[in-house]
């Protein structure tokens, strides 16, 4: 059953049990949300919760405060067109990329290509088995790029997991030729320090530069040594991708000692991740700018020389941010939205106990000019619907909805669903649409829900960790002008200049 907007769901009693208080204490003292062994090698499991929490969830469903298990609810201005369940790749669904009539869906077991020429009936074109978390995905021309951030026996798609303490283990970037979408060909692999948790493309006519984000070094890891206070830069010749290679490791957080110059984390800043690299970077090639979400720091840097990025400003939030996760520019490049992955994407953080400021987005204005630009905090935004304590909920990947004169984005929140929100007024952001499912499990804390939710050529596409590929249609006078914007290609972490790209 599909329900439209229910006013009772705006304020929920969830999240006030003693178990939630225990969770809050754990989050306040938690360490970095480090990369973990490949979850794609096993089905999604849950964590037990006590009977009091289970009873609270059952009561909330019975009282209509939250949707029932797997029940779909949404605002009146969103239509759910279709869900395509997972098929040959049962692992965790991850990021999305787009090109022409195709959508490319990352999955911890590989990737899937959809023909979305009819958004109401996506067709599978290819499924490629190539395990290796988290298989962050992007495309440029005839090339597809895939991140591997789990320790593998080798760089092949037949590899198995192997301890990261073994020198022979492999992590890094994989490159595929997708000139024939039905038959992708694996053409290159490049090993990078600490693997590749995520990556961002800086495309040029003859080459594609890749900024590789990875983190959590350890003296016991032969290929991931501290301080690891920068990013790997890979250069891929378009006409000879087999020659792809690391061309540099620019240090973004210079400093004395073994830990570099980023946020020291605990005990100096309790509850904040120590900065040992970046989690994700969004580049804005048309402005020679990039924004880095780097564990304990948010940074703004120039990419005028793509092989030698230069940090312009660096900010921290040691009160409410735990793990700087991702970044989104507005169209005028005078704002950046940073997300906080409180709980590392494994906790129920969208409840009354955690509150509206922790685990939220941070809206920053960019003030000044040139290399003197500064990031100035304006406000937090968090979805206004509390989730059950069996629902992992976290601020995750989103994109701009290209509306001239307004700053609106769509964003994934795991089991918090998909949220569309307006930050035109940096100090007073507000949600204008949403889509979500009820808990996938009412007995255990479970990771599920949208990993990525992006707007592309008239529709919202969401990659649900557990449920598959969703297509949504947004009908709202505030966002309708975006329907006229058409892109040839979209990698959200390579943010386009929307109004000059069609």
GROMACS .gro file of C-alpha atoms in nm, residues 66-447:
model
  382
   66UNK     CA    1   0.598   0.529   1.120
   67UNK     CA    2   0.518   0.319   0.813
   68UNK     CA    3   0.490  -0.056   0.852
   69UNK     CA    4   0.764  -0.297   0.758
   70UNK     CA    5   0.863  -0.229   0.394
   71UNK     CA    6   0.559  -0.003   0.352
   72UNK     CA    7   0.615   0.288   0.111
   73UNK     CA    8   0.519   0.643   0.209
   74UNK     CA    9   0.594   0.969   0.030
   75UNK     CA   10   0.494   1.331   0.000
   76UNK     CA   11   0.217   1.417  -0.245
   77UNK     CA   12   0.462   1.569  -0.494
   78UNK     CA   13   0.661   1.248  -0.545
   79UNK     CA   14   0.551   0.945  -0.746
   80UNK     CA   15   0.725   0.609  -0.716
   81UNK     CA   16   0.747   0.485  -1.074
   82UNK     CA   17   0.926   0.153  -1.037
   83UNK     CA   18   1.156  -0.065  -0.829
   84UNK     CA   19   1.397  -0.307  -0.998
   85UNK     CA   20   1.513  -0.568  -0.744
   86UNK     CA   21   1.871  -0.689  -0.728
   87UNK     CA   22   1.940  -0.979  -0.958
   88UNK     CA   23   2.272  -1.153  -1.025
   89UNK     CA   24   2.461  -0.923  -0.786
   90UNK     CA   25   2.323  -0.981  -0.435
   91UNK     CA   26   2.572  -0.755  -0.254
   92UNK     CA   27   2.520  -0.405  -0.114
   93UNK     CA   28   2.409  -0.151  -0.374
   94UNK     CA   29   2.629   0.160  -0.370
   95UNK     CA   30   2.679   0.461  -0.598
   96UNK     CA   31   2.530   0.561  -0.936
   97UNK     CA   32   2.658   0.724  -1.255
   98UNK     CA   33   2.479   0.821  -1.577
   99UNK     CA   34   2.553   0.857  -1.947
  100UNK     CA   35   2.298   0.918  -2.221
  101UNK     CA   36   2.018   0.667  -2.177
  102UNK     CA   37   2.216   0.453  -1.933
  103UNK     CA   38   2.243   0.432  -1.555
  104UNK     CA   39   2.539   0.254  -1.396
  105UNK     CA   40   2.475   0.097  -1.057
  106UNK     CA   41   2.763   0.008  -0.827
  107UNK     CA   42   2.732  -0.298  -0.608
  108UNK     CA   43   2.982  -0.457  -0.369
  109UNK     CA   44   2.977  -0.760  -0.600
  110UNK     CA   45   3.035  -0.561  -0.924
  111UNK     CA   46   2.815  -0.329  -1.129
  112UNK     CA   47   2.495  -0.328  -1.332
  113UNK     CA   48   2.405  -0.123  -1.639
  114UNK     CA   49   2.044  -0.014  -1.699
  115UNK     CA   50   1.881   0.128  -2.010
  116UNK     CA   51   1.663   0.407  -1.864
  117UNK     CA   52   1.530   0.544  -2.193
  118UNK     CA   53   1.189   0.459  -2.044
  119UNK     CA   54   1.225   0.554  -1.675
  120UNK     CA   55   0.910   0.360  -1.590
  121UNK     CA   56   1.060   0.036  -1.719
  122UNK     CA   57   1.443   0.022  -1.685
  123UNK     CA   58   1.602  -0.269  -1.867
  124UNK     CA   59   1.917  -0.450  -1.760
  125UNK     CA   60   2.185  -0.426  -2.027
  126UNK     CA   61   2.473  -0.595  -1.842
  127UNK     CA   62   2.572  -0.725  -1.498
  128UNK     CA   63   2.944  -0.760  -1.424
  129UNK     CA   64   3.063  -0.974  -1.134
  130UNK     CA   65   3.373  -0.810  -0.984
  131UNK     CA   66   3.368  -0.817  -0.601
  132UNK     CA   67   3.546  -0.552  -0.400
  133UNK     CA   68   3.385  -0.298  -0.169
  134UNK     CA   69   3.258  -0.052  -0.221
  135UNK     CA   70   3.272  -0.040  -0.598
  136UNK     CA   71   3.220   0.334  -0.611
  137UNK     CA   72   3.147   0.395  -0.979
  138UNK     CA   73   3.185   0.667  -1.243
  139UNK     CA   74   3.200   0.695  -1.622
  140UNK     CA   75   3.368   0.920  -1.877
  141UNK     CA   76   3.333   0.860  -2.249
  142UNK     CA   77   3.409   0.495  -2.318
  143UNK     CA   78   3.562   0.435  -1.975
  144UNK     CA   79   3.409   0.315  -1.648
  145UNK     CA   80   3.595   0.341  -1.317
  146UNK     CA   81   3.544   0.123  -1.012
  147UNK     CA   82   3.690   0.166  -0.661
  148UNK     CA   83   3.813  -0.132  -0.458
  149UNK     CA   84   3.848  -0.073  -0.085
  150UNK     CA   85   3.873  -0.423   0.051
  151UNK     CA   86   4.193  -0.621   0.066
  152UNK     CA   87   4.196  -0.867  -0.226
  153UNK     CA   88   4.419  -1.154  -0.332
  154UNK     CA   89   4.487  -0.980  -0.665
  155UNK     CA   90   4.343  -0.717  -0.901
  156UNK     CA   91   4.127  -0.957  -1.102
  157UNK     CA   92   3.750  -0.988  -1.085
  158UNK     CA   93   3.802  -1.343  -0.956
  159UNK     CA   94   3.995  -1.229  -0.649
  160UNK     CA   95   3.913  -1.333  -0.294
  161UNK     CA   96   3.949  -1.148   0.035
  162UNK     CA   97   4.296  -1.150   0.186
  163UNK     CA   98   4.439  -0.992   0.502
  164UNK     CA   99   4.550  -0.633   0.456
  165UNK     CA  100   4.864  -0.715   0.652
  166UNK     CA  101   4.994  -0.924   0.359
  167UNK     CA  102   5.214  -0.729   0.119
  168UNK     CA  103   5.073  -0.914  -0.183
  169UNK     CA  104   4.719  -0.791  -0.113
  170UNK     CA  105   4.567  -0.551  -0.367
  171UNK     CA  106   4.333  -0.249  -0.342
  172UNK     CA  107   4.281   0.041  -0.579
  173UNK     CA  108   4.113   0.145  -0.906
  174UNK     CA  109   3.980  -0.072  -1.188
  175UNK     CA  110   3.913   0.058  -1.539
  176UNK     CA  111   3.664  -0.089  -1.788
  177UNK     CA  112   3.598  -0.018  -2.156
  178UNK     CA  113   3.222   0.037  -2.198
  179UNK     CA  114   3.214   0.125  -2.566
  180UNK     CA  115   2.989  -0.182  -2.593
  181UNK     CA  116   2.750  -0.138  -2.301
  182UNK     CA  117   2.634  -0.499  -2.322
  183UNK     CA  118   2.991  -0.630  -2.298
  184UNK     CA  119   3.216  -0.421  -2.069
  185UNK     CA  120   3.584  -0.516  -2.085
  186UNK     CA  121   3.825  -0.492  -1.794
  187UNK     CA  122   4.131  -0.307  -1.928
  188UNK     CA  123   4.341  -0.174  -1.641
  189UNK     CA  124   4.407  -0.178  -1.267
  190UNK     CA  125   4.602   0.071  -1.056
  191UNK     CA  126   4.698  -0.004  -0.695
  192UNK     CA  127   4.669   0.292  -0.457
  193UNK     CA  128   4.777   0.347  -0.099
  194UNK     CA  129   4.500   0.236   0.142
  195UNK     CA  130   4.284   0.131  -0.154
  196UNK     CA  131   4.007   0.345  -0.301
  197UNK     CA  132   3.706   0.405  -0.082
  198UNK     CA  133   3.568   0.661  -0.326
  199UNK     CA  134   3.701   0.849  -0.627
  200UNK     CA  135   3.628   1.163  -0.828
  201UNK     CA  136   3.703   1.238  -1.192
  202UNK     CA  137   3.866   1.549  -1.336
  203UNK     CA  138   3.806   1.486  -1.709
  204UNK     CA  139   4.013   1.650  -1.982
  205UNK     CA  140   4.012   1.603  -2.357
  206UNK     CA  141   4.300   1.355  -2.375
  207UNK     CA  142   4.317   1.228  -2.016
  208UNK     CA  143   4.102   1.157  -1.716
  209UNK     CA  144   4.248   1.241  -1.377
  210UNK     CA  145   4.116   1.044  -1.080
  211UNK     CA  146   4.130   1.174  -0.723
  212UNK     CA  147   4.134   0.866  -0.501
  213UNK     CA  148   4.000   0.906  -0.147
  214UNK     CA  149   4.105   0.652   0.115
  215UNK     CA  150   4.185   0.657   0.484
  216UNK     CA  151   4.258   0.473   0.810
  217UNK     CA  152   4.627   0.378   0.770
  218UNK     CA  153   4.802   0.147   1.012
  219UNK     CA  154   5.169   0.075   1.072
  220UNK     CA  155   5.088  -0.296   1.032
  221UNK     CA  156   4.954  -0.243   0.676
  222UNK     CA  157   5.239  -0.260   0.420
  223UNK     CA  158   5.050  -0.056   0.159
  224UNK     CA  159   4.866   0.181   0.393
  225UNK     CA  160   5.117   0.355   0.617
  226UNK     CA  161   5.047   0.659   0.837
  227UNK     CA  162   5.010   0.952   0.824
  228UNK     CA  163   4.838   0.912   0.481
  229UNK     CA  164   4.737   1.278   0.485
  230UNK     CA  165   4.659   1.323   0.116
  231UNK     CA  166   4.502   1.168  -0.193
  232UNK     CA  167   4.634   0.955  -0.479
  233UNK     CA  168   4.611   1.112  -0.825
  234UNK     CA  169   4.581   0.875  -1.121
  235UNK     CA  170   4.623   0.980  -1.484
  236UNK     CA  171   4.434   0.772  -1.742
  237UNK     CA  172   4.506   0.835  -2.113
  238UNK     CA  173   4.173   0.800  -2.292
  239UNK     CA  174   4.326   0.632  -2.597
  240UNK     CA  175   4.551   0.404  -2.391
  241UNK     CA  176   4.376   0.335  -2.058
  242UNK     CA  177   4.605   0.037  -1.998
  243UNK     CA  178   4.875   0.298  -1.925
  244UNK     CA  179   4.683   0.438  -1.626
  245UNK     CA  180   4.918   0.514  -1.337
  246UNK     CA  181   4.953   0.710  -1.014
  247UNK     CA  182   5.120   1.044  -1.093
  248UNK     CA  183   5.125   1.194  -0.746
  249UNK     CA  184   5.015   1.197  -0.385
  250UNK     CA  185   4.946   1.559  -0.292
  251UNK     CA  186   4.951   1.619   0.083
  252UNK     CA  187   4.636   1.809   0.186
  253UNK     CA  188   4.708   1.817   0.560
  254UNK     CA  189   5.077   1.897   0.611
  255UNK     CA  190   5.196   1.893   0.969
  256UNK     CA  191   5.461   1.778   1.209
  257UNK     CA  192   5.478   1.426   1.346
  258UNK     CA  193   5.331   1.093   1.236
  259UNK     CA  194   4.970   1.216   1.223
  260UNK     CA  195   5.003   1.505   0.979
  261UNK     CA  196   4.806   1.827   1.018
  262UNK     CA  197   4.442   1.726   1.007
  263UNK     CA  198   4.192   1.697   1.292
  264UNK     CA  199   4.358   1.499   1.574
  265UNK     CA  200   4.028   1.346   1.681
  266UNK     CA  201   4.000   1.194   2.029
  267UNK     CA  202   4.104   1.262   2.298
  268UNK     CA  203   4.154   1.622   2.184
  269UNK     CA  204   3.817   1.625   2.009
  270UNK     CA  205   3.601   1.344   2.155
  271UNK     CA  206   3.356   1.186   1.915
  272UNK     CA  207   3.530   1.332   1.608
  273UNK     CA  208   3.718   1.122   1.355
  274UNK     CA  209   4.091   1.169   1.330
  275UNK     CA  210   4.179   1.292   0.980
  276UNK     CA  211   4.394   1.035   0.799
  277UNK     CA  212   4.287   1.106   0.442
  278UNK     CA  213   3.960   1.199   0.271
  279UNK     CA  214   3.632   1.013   0.247
  280UNK     CA  215   3.497   1.183  -0.064
  281UNK     CA  216   3.572   1.478  -0.290
  282UNK     CA  217   3.341   1.671  -0.521
  283UNK     CA  218   3.509   1.863  -0.802
  284UNK     CA  219   3.359   2.152  -0.997
  285UNK     CA  220   3.579   2.161  -1.310
  286UNK     CA  221   3.410   2.467  -1.461
  287UNK     CA  222   3.525   2.671  -1.159
  288UNK     CA  223   3.858   2.489  -1.095
  289UNK     CA  224   3.726   2.411  -0.747
  290UNK     CA  225   3.687   2.105  -0.529
  291UNK     CA  226   3.541   2.039  -0.185
  292UNK     CA  227   3.677   1.758   0.027
  293UNK     CA  228   3.496   1.575   0.305
  294UNK     CA  229   3.794   1.445   0.496
  295UNK     CA  230   3.693   1.260   0.811
  296UNK     CA  231   3.751   1.534   1.071
  297UNK     CA  232   3.786   1.823   0.826
  298UNK     CA  233   3.604   1.997   0.545
  299UNK     CA  234   3.827   2.161   0.285
  300UNK     CA  235   3.798   2.386  -0.018
  301UNK     CA  236   4.074   2.360  -0.275
  302UNK     CA  237   4.180   2.476  -0.618
  303UNK     CA  238   4.225   2.221  -0.898
  304UNK     CA  239   4.354   2.466  -1.156
  305UNK     CA  240   4.653   2.231  -1.184
  306UNK     CA  241   4.477   1.893  -1.152
  307UNK     CA  242   4.796   1.707  -1.061
  308UNK     CA  243   4.873   1.953  -0.781
  309UNK     CA  244   4.552   2.057  -0.600
  310UNK     CA  245   4.596   2.346  -0.353
  311UNK     CA  246   4.399   2.382  -0.030
  312UNK     CA  247   4.229   2.723   0.001
  313UNK     CA  248   4.046   2.677   0.332
  314UNK     CA  249   4.001   2.413   0.600
  315UNK     CA  250   3.721   2.396   0.858
  316UNK     CA  251   3.622   2.173   1.149
  317UNK     CA  252   3.307   2.123   1.356
  318UNK     CA  253   3.411   1.956   1.680
  319UNK     CA  254   3.067   1.996   1.839
  320UNK     CA  255   2.823   1.832   1.599
  321UNK     CA  256   3.017   1.665   1.315
  322UNK     CA  257   3.167   1.319   1.369
  323UNK     CA  258   3.277   1.215   1.018
  324UNK     CA  259   3.283   1.451   0.719
  325UNK     CA  260   3.143   1.224   0.447
  326UNK     CA  261   3.058   1.406   0.121
  327UNK     CA  262   3.016   1.750  -0.036
  328UNK     CA  263   2.787   1.928  -0.284
  329UNK     CA  264   2.834   2.274  -0.437
  330UNK     CA  265   2.543   2.493  -0.533
  331UNK     CA  266   2.530   2.612  -0.893
  332UNK     CA  267   2.687   2.954  -0.826
  333UNK     CA  268   2.973   2.790  -0.633
  334UNK     CA  269   2.914   3.019  -0.337
  335UNK     CA  270   2.790   2.742  -0.107
  336UNK     CA  271   2.891   2.389  -0.009
  337UNK     CA  272   2.678   2.130   0.169
  338UNK     CA  273   2.884   1.881   0.373
  339UNK     CA  274   2.730   1.564   0.515
  340UNK     CA  275   2.811   1.398   0.847
  341UNK     CA  276   2.817   1.018   0.855
  342UNK     CA  277   2.749   0.990   1.227
  343UNK     CA  278   2.781   0.630   1.340
  344UNK     CA  279   2.972   0.528   1.026
  345UNK     CA  280   2.659   0.427   0.838
  346UNK     CA  281   2.579   0.157   1.092
  347UNK     CA  282   2.365   0.325   1.358
  348UNK     CA  283   2.013   0.456   1.412
  349UNK     CA  284   2.083   0.830   1.427
  350UNK     CA  285   1.756   0.982   1.300
  351UNK     CA  286   1.569   0.988   1.628
  352UNK     CA  287   1.472   1.234   1.899
  353UNK     CA  288   1.761   1.138   2.124
  354UNK     CA  289   2.030   1.226   1.868
  355UNK     CA  290   1.845   1.543   1.773
  356UNK     CA  291   1.845   1.772   1.467
  357UNK     CA  292   2.207   1.890   1.464
  358UNK     CA  293   2.416   1.574   1.502
  359UNK     CA  294   2.432   1.350   1.196
  360UNK     CA  295   2.304   1.638   0.985
  361UNK     CA  296   2.414   1.827   0.675
  362UNK     CA  297   2.615   2.143   0.728
  363UNK     CA  298   2.545   2.437   0.495
  364UNK     CA  299   2.847   2.661   0.437
  365UNK     CA  300   2.869   2.984   0.237
  366UNK     CA  301   3.186   3.049   0.037
  367UNK     CA  302   3.287   3.411   0.093
  368UNK     CA  303   3.571   3.610  -0.060
  369UNK     CA  304   3.754   3.568  -0.388
  370UNK     CA  305   4.029   3.355  -0.536
  371UNK     CA  306   4.265   3.185  -0.294
  372UNK     CA  307   4.132   3.399  -0.008
  373UNK     CA  308   3.789   3.233  -0.014
  374UNK     CA  309   3.659   3.102   0.318
  375UNK     CA  310   3.396   2.850   0.426
  376UNK     CA  311   3.147   3.011   0.666
  377UNK     CA  312   2.897   2.792   0.852
  378UNK     CA  313   2.530   2.894   0.823
  379UNK     CA  314   2.305   2.607   0.938
  380UNK     CA  315   2.231   2.236   0.977
  381UNK     CA  316   1.970   2.035   0.793
  382UNK     CA  317   1.835   1.696   0.895
  383UNK     CA  318   1.526   1.508   0.782
  384UNK     CA  319   1.231   1.596   1.010
  385UNK     CA  320   1.091   1.240   1.030
  386UNK     CA  321   1.223   1.027   1.315
  387UNK     CA  322   1.310   0.671   1.225
  388UNK     CA  323   1.286   0.353   1.431
  389UNK     CA  324   1.583   0.237   1.638
  390UNK     CA  325   1.600  -0.069   1.412
  391UNK     CA  326   1.665   0.156   1.110
  392UNK     CA  327   2.020   0.258   1.019
  393UNK     CA  328   1.977   0.619   0.908
  394UNK     CA  329   2.253   0.855   0.797
  395UNK     CA  330   2.311   1.162   0.578
  396UNK     CA  331   2.446   1.017   0.254
  397UNK     CA  332   2.491   1.086  -0.118
  398UNK     CA  333   2.285   1.343  -0.305
  399UNK     CA  334   2.292   1.586  -0.596
  400UNK     CA  335   2.166   1.926  -0.701
  401UNK     CA  336   1.833   1.954  -0.876
  402UNK     CA  337   1.919   2.214  -1.144
  403UNK     CA  338   1.668   2.492  -1.089
  404UNK     CA  339   1.780   2.838  -1.204
  405UNK     CA  340   1.793   3.085  -0.918
  406UNK     CA  341   1.736   2.829  -0.641
  407UNK     CA  342   1.952   2.587  -0.441
  408UNK     CA  343   1.767   2.255  -0.414
  409UNK     CA  344   1.910   1.908  -0.374
  410UNK     CA  345   1.794   1.550  -0.341
  411UNK     CA  346   1.967   1.327  -0.090
  412UNK     CA  347   1.977   0.966   0.030
  413UNK     CA  348   1.943   0.891   0.401
  414UNK     CA  349   1.966   0.509   0.411
  415UNK     CA  350   1.645   0.398   0.589
  416UNK     CA  351   1.553   0.764   0.629
  417UNK     CA  352   1.469   0.741   0.258
  418UNK     CA  353   1.504   1.012  -0.005
  419UNK     CA  354   1.472   1.379   0.088
  420UNK     CA  355   1.439   1.685  -0.138
  421UNK     CA  356   1.534   2.007   0.038
  422UNK     CA  357   1.582   2.375  -0.040
  423UNK     CA  358   1.887   2.564   0.093
  424UNK     CA  359   1.843   2.883  -0.111
  425UNK     CA  360   1.834   3.059   0.225
  426UNK     CA  361   2.154   2.915   0.373
  427UNK     CA  362   2.040   2.985   0.727
  428UNK     CA  363   1.693   2.832   0.694
  429UNK     CA  364   1.696   2.512   0.483
  430UNK     CA  365   1.370   2.319   0.456
  431UNK     CA  366   1.248   1.987   0.319
  432UNK     CA  367   1.002   2.007   0.029
  433UNK     CA  368   0.952   1.638  -0.062
  434UNK     CA  369   1.035   1.288   0.060
  435UNK     CA  370   1.008   0.916  -0.014
  436UNK     CA  371   1.078   0.633   0.226
  437UNK     CA  372   1.005   0.273   0.318
  438UNK     CA  373   0.920   0.146   0.661
  439UNK     CA  374   1.176  -0.060   0.854
  440UNK     CA  375   1.311  -0.359   0.665
  441UNK     CA  376   1.337  -0.531   1.000
  442UNK     CA  377   1.144  -0.456   1.319
  443UNK     CA  378   1.351  -0.692   1.536
  444UNK     CA  379   1.712  -0.599   1.450
  445UNK     CA  380   1.911  -0.287   1.368
  446UNK     CA  381   1.966  -0.327   0.993
  447UNK     CA  382   2.157  -0.141   0.722
   0.00000   0.00000   0.00000
